[in-house]
Short mmCIF file of C-alpha atoms in Angstrom, two decimals:
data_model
loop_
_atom_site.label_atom_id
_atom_site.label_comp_id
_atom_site.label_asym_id
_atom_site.label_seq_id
_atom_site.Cartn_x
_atom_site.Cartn_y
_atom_site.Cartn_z
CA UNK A 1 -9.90 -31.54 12.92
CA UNK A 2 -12.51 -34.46 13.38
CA UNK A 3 -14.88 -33.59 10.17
CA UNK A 4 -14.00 -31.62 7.00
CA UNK A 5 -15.74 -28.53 7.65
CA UNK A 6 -13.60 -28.42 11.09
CA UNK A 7 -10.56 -28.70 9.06
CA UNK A 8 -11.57 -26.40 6.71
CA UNK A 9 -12.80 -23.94 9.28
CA UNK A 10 -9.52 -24.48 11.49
CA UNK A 11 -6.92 -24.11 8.47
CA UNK A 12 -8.01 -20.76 7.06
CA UNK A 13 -8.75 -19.44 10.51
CA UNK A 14 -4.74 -20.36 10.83
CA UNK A 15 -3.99 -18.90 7.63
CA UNK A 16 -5.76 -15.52 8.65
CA UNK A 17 -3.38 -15.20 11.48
CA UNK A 18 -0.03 -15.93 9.42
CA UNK A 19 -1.23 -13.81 6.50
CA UNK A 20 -1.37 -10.66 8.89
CA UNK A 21 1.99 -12.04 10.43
CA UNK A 22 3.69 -11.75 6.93
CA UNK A 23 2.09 -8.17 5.86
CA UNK A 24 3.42 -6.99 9.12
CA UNK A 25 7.11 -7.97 8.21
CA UNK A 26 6.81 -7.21 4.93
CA UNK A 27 5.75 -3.33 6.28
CA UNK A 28 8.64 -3.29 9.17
CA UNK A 29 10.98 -4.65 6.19
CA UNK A 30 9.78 -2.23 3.79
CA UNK A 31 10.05 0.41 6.61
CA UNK A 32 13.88 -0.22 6.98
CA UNK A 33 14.74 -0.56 3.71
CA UNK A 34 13.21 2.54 2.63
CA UNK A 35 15.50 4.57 -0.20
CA UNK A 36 17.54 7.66 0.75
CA UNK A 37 16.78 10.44 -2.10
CA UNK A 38 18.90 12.91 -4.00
CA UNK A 39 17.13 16.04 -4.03
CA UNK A 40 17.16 17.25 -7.26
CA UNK A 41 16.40 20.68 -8.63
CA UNK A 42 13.57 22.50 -9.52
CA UNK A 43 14.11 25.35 -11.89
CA UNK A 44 11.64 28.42 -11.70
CA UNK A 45 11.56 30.40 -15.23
CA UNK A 46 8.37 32.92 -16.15
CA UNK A 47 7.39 33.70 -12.47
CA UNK A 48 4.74 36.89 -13.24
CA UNK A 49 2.18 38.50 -11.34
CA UNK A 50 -0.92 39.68 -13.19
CA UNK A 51 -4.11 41.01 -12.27
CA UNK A 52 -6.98 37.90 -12.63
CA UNK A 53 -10.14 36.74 -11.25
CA UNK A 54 -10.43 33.29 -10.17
CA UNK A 55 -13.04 31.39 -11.89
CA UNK A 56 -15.89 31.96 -8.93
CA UNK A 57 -19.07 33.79 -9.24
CA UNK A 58 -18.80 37.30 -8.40
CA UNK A 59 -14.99 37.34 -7.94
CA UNK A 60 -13.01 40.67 -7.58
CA UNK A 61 -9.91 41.23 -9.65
CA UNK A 62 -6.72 40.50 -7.33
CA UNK A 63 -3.25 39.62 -8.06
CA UNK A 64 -2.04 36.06 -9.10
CA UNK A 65 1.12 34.68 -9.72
CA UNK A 66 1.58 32.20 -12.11
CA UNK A 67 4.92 30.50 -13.65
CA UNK A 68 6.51 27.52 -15.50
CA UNK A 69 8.69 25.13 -14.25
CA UNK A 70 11.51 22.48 -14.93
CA UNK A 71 12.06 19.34 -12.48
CA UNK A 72 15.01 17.47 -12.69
CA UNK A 73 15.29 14.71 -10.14
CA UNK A 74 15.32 11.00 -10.31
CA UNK A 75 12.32 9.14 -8.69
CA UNK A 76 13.37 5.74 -9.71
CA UNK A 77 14.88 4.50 -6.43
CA UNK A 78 11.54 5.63 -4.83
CA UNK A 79 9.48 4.04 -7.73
CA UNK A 80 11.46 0.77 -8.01
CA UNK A 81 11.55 -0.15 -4.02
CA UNK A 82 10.42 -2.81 -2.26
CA UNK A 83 6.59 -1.96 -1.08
CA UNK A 84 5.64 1.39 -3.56
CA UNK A 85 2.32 1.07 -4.76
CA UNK A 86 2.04 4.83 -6.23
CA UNK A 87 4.23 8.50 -5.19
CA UNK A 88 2.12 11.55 -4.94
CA UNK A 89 4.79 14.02 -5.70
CA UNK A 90 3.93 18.23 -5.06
CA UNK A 91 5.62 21.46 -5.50
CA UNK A 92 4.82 24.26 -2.61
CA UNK A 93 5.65 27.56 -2.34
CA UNK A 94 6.36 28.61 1.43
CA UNK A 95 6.60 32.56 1.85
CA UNK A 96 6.15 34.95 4.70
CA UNK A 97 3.94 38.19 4.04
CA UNK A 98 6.64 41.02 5.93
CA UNK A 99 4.09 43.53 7.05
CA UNK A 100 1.89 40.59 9.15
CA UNK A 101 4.63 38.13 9.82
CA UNK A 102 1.98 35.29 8.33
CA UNK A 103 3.80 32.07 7.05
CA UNK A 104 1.95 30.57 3.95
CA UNK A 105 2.85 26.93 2.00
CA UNK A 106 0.62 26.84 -0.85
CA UNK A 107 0.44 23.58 -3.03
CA UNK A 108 1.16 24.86 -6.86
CA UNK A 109 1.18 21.99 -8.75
CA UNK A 110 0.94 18.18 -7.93
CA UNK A 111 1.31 14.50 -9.72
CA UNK A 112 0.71 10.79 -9.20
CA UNK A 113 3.23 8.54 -10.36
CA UNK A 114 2.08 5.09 -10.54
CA UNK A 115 4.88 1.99 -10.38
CA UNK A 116 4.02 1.11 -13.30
CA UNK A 117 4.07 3.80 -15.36
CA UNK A 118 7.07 5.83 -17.38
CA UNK A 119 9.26 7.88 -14.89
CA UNK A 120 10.38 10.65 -17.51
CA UNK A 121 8.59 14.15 -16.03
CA UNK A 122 11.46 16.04 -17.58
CA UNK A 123 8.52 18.52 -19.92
CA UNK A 124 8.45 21.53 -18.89
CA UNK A 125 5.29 22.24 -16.67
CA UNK A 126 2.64 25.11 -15.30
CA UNK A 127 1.22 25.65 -12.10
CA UNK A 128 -1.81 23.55 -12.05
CA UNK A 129 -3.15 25.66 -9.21
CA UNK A 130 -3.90 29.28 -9.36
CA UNK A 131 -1.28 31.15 -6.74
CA UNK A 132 -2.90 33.85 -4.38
CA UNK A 133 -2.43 35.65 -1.79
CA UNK A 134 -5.30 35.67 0.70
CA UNK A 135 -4.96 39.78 1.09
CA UNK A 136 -5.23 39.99 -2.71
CA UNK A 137 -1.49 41.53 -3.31
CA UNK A 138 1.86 40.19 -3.59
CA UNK A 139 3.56 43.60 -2.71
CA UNK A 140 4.26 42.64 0.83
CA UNK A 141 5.94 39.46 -0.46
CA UNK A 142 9.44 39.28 -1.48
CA UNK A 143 10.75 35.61 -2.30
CA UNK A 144 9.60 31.85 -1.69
CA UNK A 145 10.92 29.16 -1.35
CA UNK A 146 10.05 26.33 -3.87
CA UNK A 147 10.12 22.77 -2.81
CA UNK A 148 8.99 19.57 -4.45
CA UNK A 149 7.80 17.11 -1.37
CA UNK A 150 6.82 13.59 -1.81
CA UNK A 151 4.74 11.10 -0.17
CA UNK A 152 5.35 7.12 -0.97
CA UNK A 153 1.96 5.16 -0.40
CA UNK A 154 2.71 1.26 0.23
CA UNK A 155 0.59 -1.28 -0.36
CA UNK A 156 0.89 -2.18 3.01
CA UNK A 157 2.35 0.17 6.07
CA UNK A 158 3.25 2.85 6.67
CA UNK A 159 2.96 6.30 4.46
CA UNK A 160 6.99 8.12 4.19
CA UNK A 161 7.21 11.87 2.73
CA UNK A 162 9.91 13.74 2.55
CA UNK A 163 11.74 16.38 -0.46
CA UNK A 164 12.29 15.32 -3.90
CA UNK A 165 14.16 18.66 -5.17
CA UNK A 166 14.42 22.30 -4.11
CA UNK A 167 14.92 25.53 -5.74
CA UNK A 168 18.46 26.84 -5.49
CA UNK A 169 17.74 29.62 -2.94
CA UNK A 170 14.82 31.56 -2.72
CA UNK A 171 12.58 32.83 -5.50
CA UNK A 172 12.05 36.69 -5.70
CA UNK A 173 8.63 37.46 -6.56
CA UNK A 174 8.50 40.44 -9.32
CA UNK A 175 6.40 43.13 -9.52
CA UNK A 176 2.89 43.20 -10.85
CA UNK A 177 2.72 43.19 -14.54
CA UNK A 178 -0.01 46.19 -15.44
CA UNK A 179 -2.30 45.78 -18.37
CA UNK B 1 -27.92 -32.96 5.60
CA UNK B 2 -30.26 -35.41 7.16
CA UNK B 3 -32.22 -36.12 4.45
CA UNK B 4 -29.43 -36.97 1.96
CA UNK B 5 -28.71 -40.95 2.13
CA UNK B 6 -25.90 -42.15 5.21
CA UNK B 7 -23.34 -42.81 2.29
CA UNK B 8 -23.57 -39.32 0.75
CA UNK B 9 -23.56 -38.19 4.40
CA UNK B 10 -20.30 -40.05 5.35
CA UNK B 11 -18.23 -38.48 2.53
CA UNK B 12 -19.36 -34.68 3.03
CA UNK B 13 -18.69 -35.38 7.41
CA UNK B 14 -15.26 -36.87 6.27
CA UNK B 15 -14.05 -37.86 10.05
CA UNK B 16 -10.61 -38.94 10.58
CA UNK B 17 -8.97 -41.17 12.95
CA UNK B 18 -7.87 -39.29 16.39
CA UNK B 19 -3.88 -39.92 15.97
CA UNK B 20 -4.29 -38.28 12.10
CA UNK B 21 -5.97 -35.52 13.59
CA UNK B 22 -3.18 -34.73 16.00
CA UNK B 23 -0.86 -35.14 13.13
CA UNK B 24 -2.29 -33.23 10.91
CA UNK B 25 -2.62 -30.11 13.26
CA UNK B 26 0.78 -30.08 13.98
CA UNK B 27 2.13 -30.46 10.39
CA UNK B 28 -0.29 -27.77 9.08
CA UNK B 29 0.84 -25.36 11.94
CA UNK B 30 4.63 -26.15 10.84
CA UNK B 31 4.02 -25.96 7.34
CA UNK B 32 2.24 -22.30 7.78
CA UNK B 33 5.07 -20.73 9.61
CA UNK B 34 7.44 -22.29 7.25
CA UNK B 35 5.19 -21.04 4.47
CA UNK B 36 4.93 -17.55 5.93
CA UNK B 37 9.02 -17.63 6.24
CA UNK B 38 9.60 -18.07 2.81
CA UNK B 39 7.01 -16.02 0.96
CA UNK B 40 8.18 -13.00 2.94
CA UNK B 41 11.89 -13.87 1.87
CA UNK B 42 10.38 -14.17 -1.45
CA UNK B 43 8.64 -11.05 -1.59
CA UNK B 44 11.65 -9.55 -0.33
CA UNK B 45 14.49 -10.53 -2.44
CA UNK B 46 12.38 -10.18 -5.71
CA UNK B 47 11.33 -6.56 -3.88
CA UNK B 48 7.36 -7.09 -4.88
CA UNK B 49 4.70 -7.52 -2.69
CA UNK B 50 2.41 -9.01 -5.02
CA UNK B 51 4.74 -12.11 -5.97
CA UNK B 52 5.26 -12.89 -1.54
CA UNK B 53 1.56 -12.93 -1.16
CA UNK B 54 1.11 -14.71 -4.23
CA UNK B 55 3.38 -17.43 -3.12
CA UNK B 56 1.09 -17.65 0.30
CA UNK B 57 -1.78 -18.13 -1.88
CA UNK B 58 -0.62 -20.89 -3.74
CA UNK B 59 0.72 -23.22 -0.63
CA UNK B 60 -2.30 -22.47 0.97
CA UNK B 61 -4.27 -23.90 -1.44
CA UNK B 62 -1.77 -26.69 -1.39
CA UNK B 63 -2.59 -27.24 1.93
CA UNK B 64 -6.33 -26.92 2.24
CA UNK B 65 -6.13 -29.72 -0.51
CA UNK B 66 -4.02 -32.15 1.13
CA UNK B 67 -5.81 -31.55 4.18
CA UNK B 68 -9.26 -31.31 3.50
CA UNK B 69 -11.20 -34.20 1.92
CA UNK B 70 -10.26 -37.13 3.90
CA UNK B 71 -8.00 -38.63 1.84
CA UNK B 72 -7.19 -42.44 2.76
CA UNK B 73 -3.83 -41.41 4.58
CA UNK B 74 -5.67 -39.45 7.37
CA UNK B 75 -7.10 -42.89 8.06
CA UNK B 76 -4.34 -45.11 8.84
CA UNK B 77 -4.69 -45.33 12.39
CA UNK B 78 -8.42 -46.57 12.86
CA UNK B 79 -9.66 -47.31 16.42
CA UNK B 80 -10.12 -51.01 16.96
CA UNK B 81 -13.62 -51.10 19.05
CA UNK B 82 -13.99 -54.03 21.20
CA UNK B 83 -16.75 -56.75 20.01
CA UNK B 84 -20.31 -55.83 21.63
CA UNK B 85 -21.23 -57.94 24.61
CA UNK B 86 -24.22 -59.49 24.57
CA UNK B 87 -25.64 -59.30 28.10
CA UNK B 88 -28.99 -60.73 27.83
CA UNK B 89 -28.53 -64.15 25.68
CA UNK B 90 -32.62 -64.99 24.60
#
C-alpha cells in the first residue's frame, strides 16, 4: 500500500477474489431458488408416415414420419427467475422398435427462448427435424411418447433440465400413407 | 520513470505515511466484503444478475478512487525524522 501502483495492484487483486465470492452465491442462490414447473401439454394432430428421401446425395426412399403440433405450457416462471440467461426448450419422441427391443429418443423439433424476448409459442408448429427410423420402416413401431424437455442456461452456475409438457399418453403411430 | 523530473516523479510514486497504509488496508478489506454483501442482496431481491454485478462495479470504482491517488488524508500521520547529526564539524 506504500506507492500507487501497490494500491492499485493490491485493490483489484482484492476485488478479483470477492467478485468470484459473489458469482458463487449468486449460483448456490440461484440453485435453491430454482422454479418448480407445471407441465403443460403438448397436443399431437397430423402424425403421417410417408415414403421420402432425406435431402442427402444418393439417398434411398424410406419411411418418415412427420406431424404438427400444439404446445400449451407456461415458461414464464422459468423465463422470469432469478439467474436465466436463455431456455433451450425440445420436443423428443422416445419409442421402442418391438421386434429388436431397441429404445430410440429422437429430438423433433427444438427452440431458444431468450429472457428477453416474447413468451407466446402458442402457433401451431412442424417438426423441424425429419423423423426416421434407422431400419427405414415404422411397421415395427406402435406408439411414442412425446415430451417437451427443457434446459435453463444461467449466466452463472449451474445448467437445470427437466419437462416442460407431455403428451397425454402415448402416441400411436399410423400406417404408411401409399402414393 | 527516471528521466522524468523528481516532482513529476513524486506524484506518479504517490507514497503514503505507514499508519494510513495500515488504515487503508483494513477499511478497503471491510468495505469489499460489505460491498460484496449487498450487491448479492441486491441482485437477489431485484432477481437480475446484471443489476448485483453492476452495483460491484460501481463501489469498486468508488473505491479505487478514494484509494488510489494519494489524496492529502492518506498523509496525516507523517514520520517525524530526527535532525541529521553532524559527526565531523570542519
Amino acid at each position: 500500500m506504500y506507492s500507487t501502483l501497490q494500491r492499485l495492484n493490491h485493490i483489484s487483486s482484492l476485488a478479483t477474489t470477492y467478485v468470484m465470492i459473489l458469482l458463487g452465491l449468486i449460483s448456490i442462490a440461484s440453485f435453491l431458488s430454482l422454479p418448480s414447473v407445471d407441465v403443460g401439454k403438448v397436443e399431437i394432430k397430423d402424425l403421417i408416415v410417408s415414403k421420402g428421401r432425406l435431402r442427402r446425395w444418393g439417398a434411398r426412399q424410406e419411411e418418415l414420419a412427420s406431424l404438427k403440433f400444439d404446445l400449451r405450457t407456461d415458461l414464464n416462471p422459468l423465463l422470469n427467475s432469478y439467474n436465466t440467461k436463455q431456455l433451450f426448450i425440445y420436443l423428443t419422441a422416445a419409442y421402442e422398435v418391438q421386434s429388436t427391443g431397441h429404445a430410440h429418443e429422437v429430438v423433433l423439433w427444438d427452440r431458444i427462448i431468450q429472457r428477453a424476448e416474447i413468451r407466446d409459442i402458442r402457433a401451431e408448429v412442424k417438426n423441424k427435424y425429419q423423423w426416421r427410423n434407422p431400419s427405414g420402416t415404422f411397421k415395427d413401431v406402435e406408439y411414442a411418447n412425446m415430451t417437451l424437455h427443457y434446459s435453463l442456461m444461467p449466466y452463472v452456475g449451474i445448467l437445470s433440465s427437466g419437462v416442460a409438457a407431455t403428451a397425454q399418453g402415448p402416441v400411436t403411430i399410423p400406417e404408411l400413407i401409399k402414393r | 520513470m527516471n528521466h522524468l523530473p523528481p516532482s513529476v516523479q513524486k506524484v506518479l510514486e504517490g507514497s503514503i505515511d505507514p499508519k494510513s497504509q495500515h488504515i487503508l488496508e483494513q477499511l478497503s478489506q471491510t468495505f469489499l466484503i460489505a460491498l460484496t454483501i449487498i450487491s448479492f442482496v441486491l441482485s437477489y431481491f431485484s432477481s437480475s444478475v446484471i443489476l448485483g454485478l453492476e452495483a460491484f462495479l460501481g463501489g469498486l470504482v468508488i473505491l479505487l478512487l478514494a484509494a488510489v491517488p494519494p489524496w492529502p488524508y492518506l498523509n496525516r500521520y507523517p514520520i517525524k525524522f530526527l535532525p541529521v547529526r553532524k559527526l565531523h564539524q570542519t
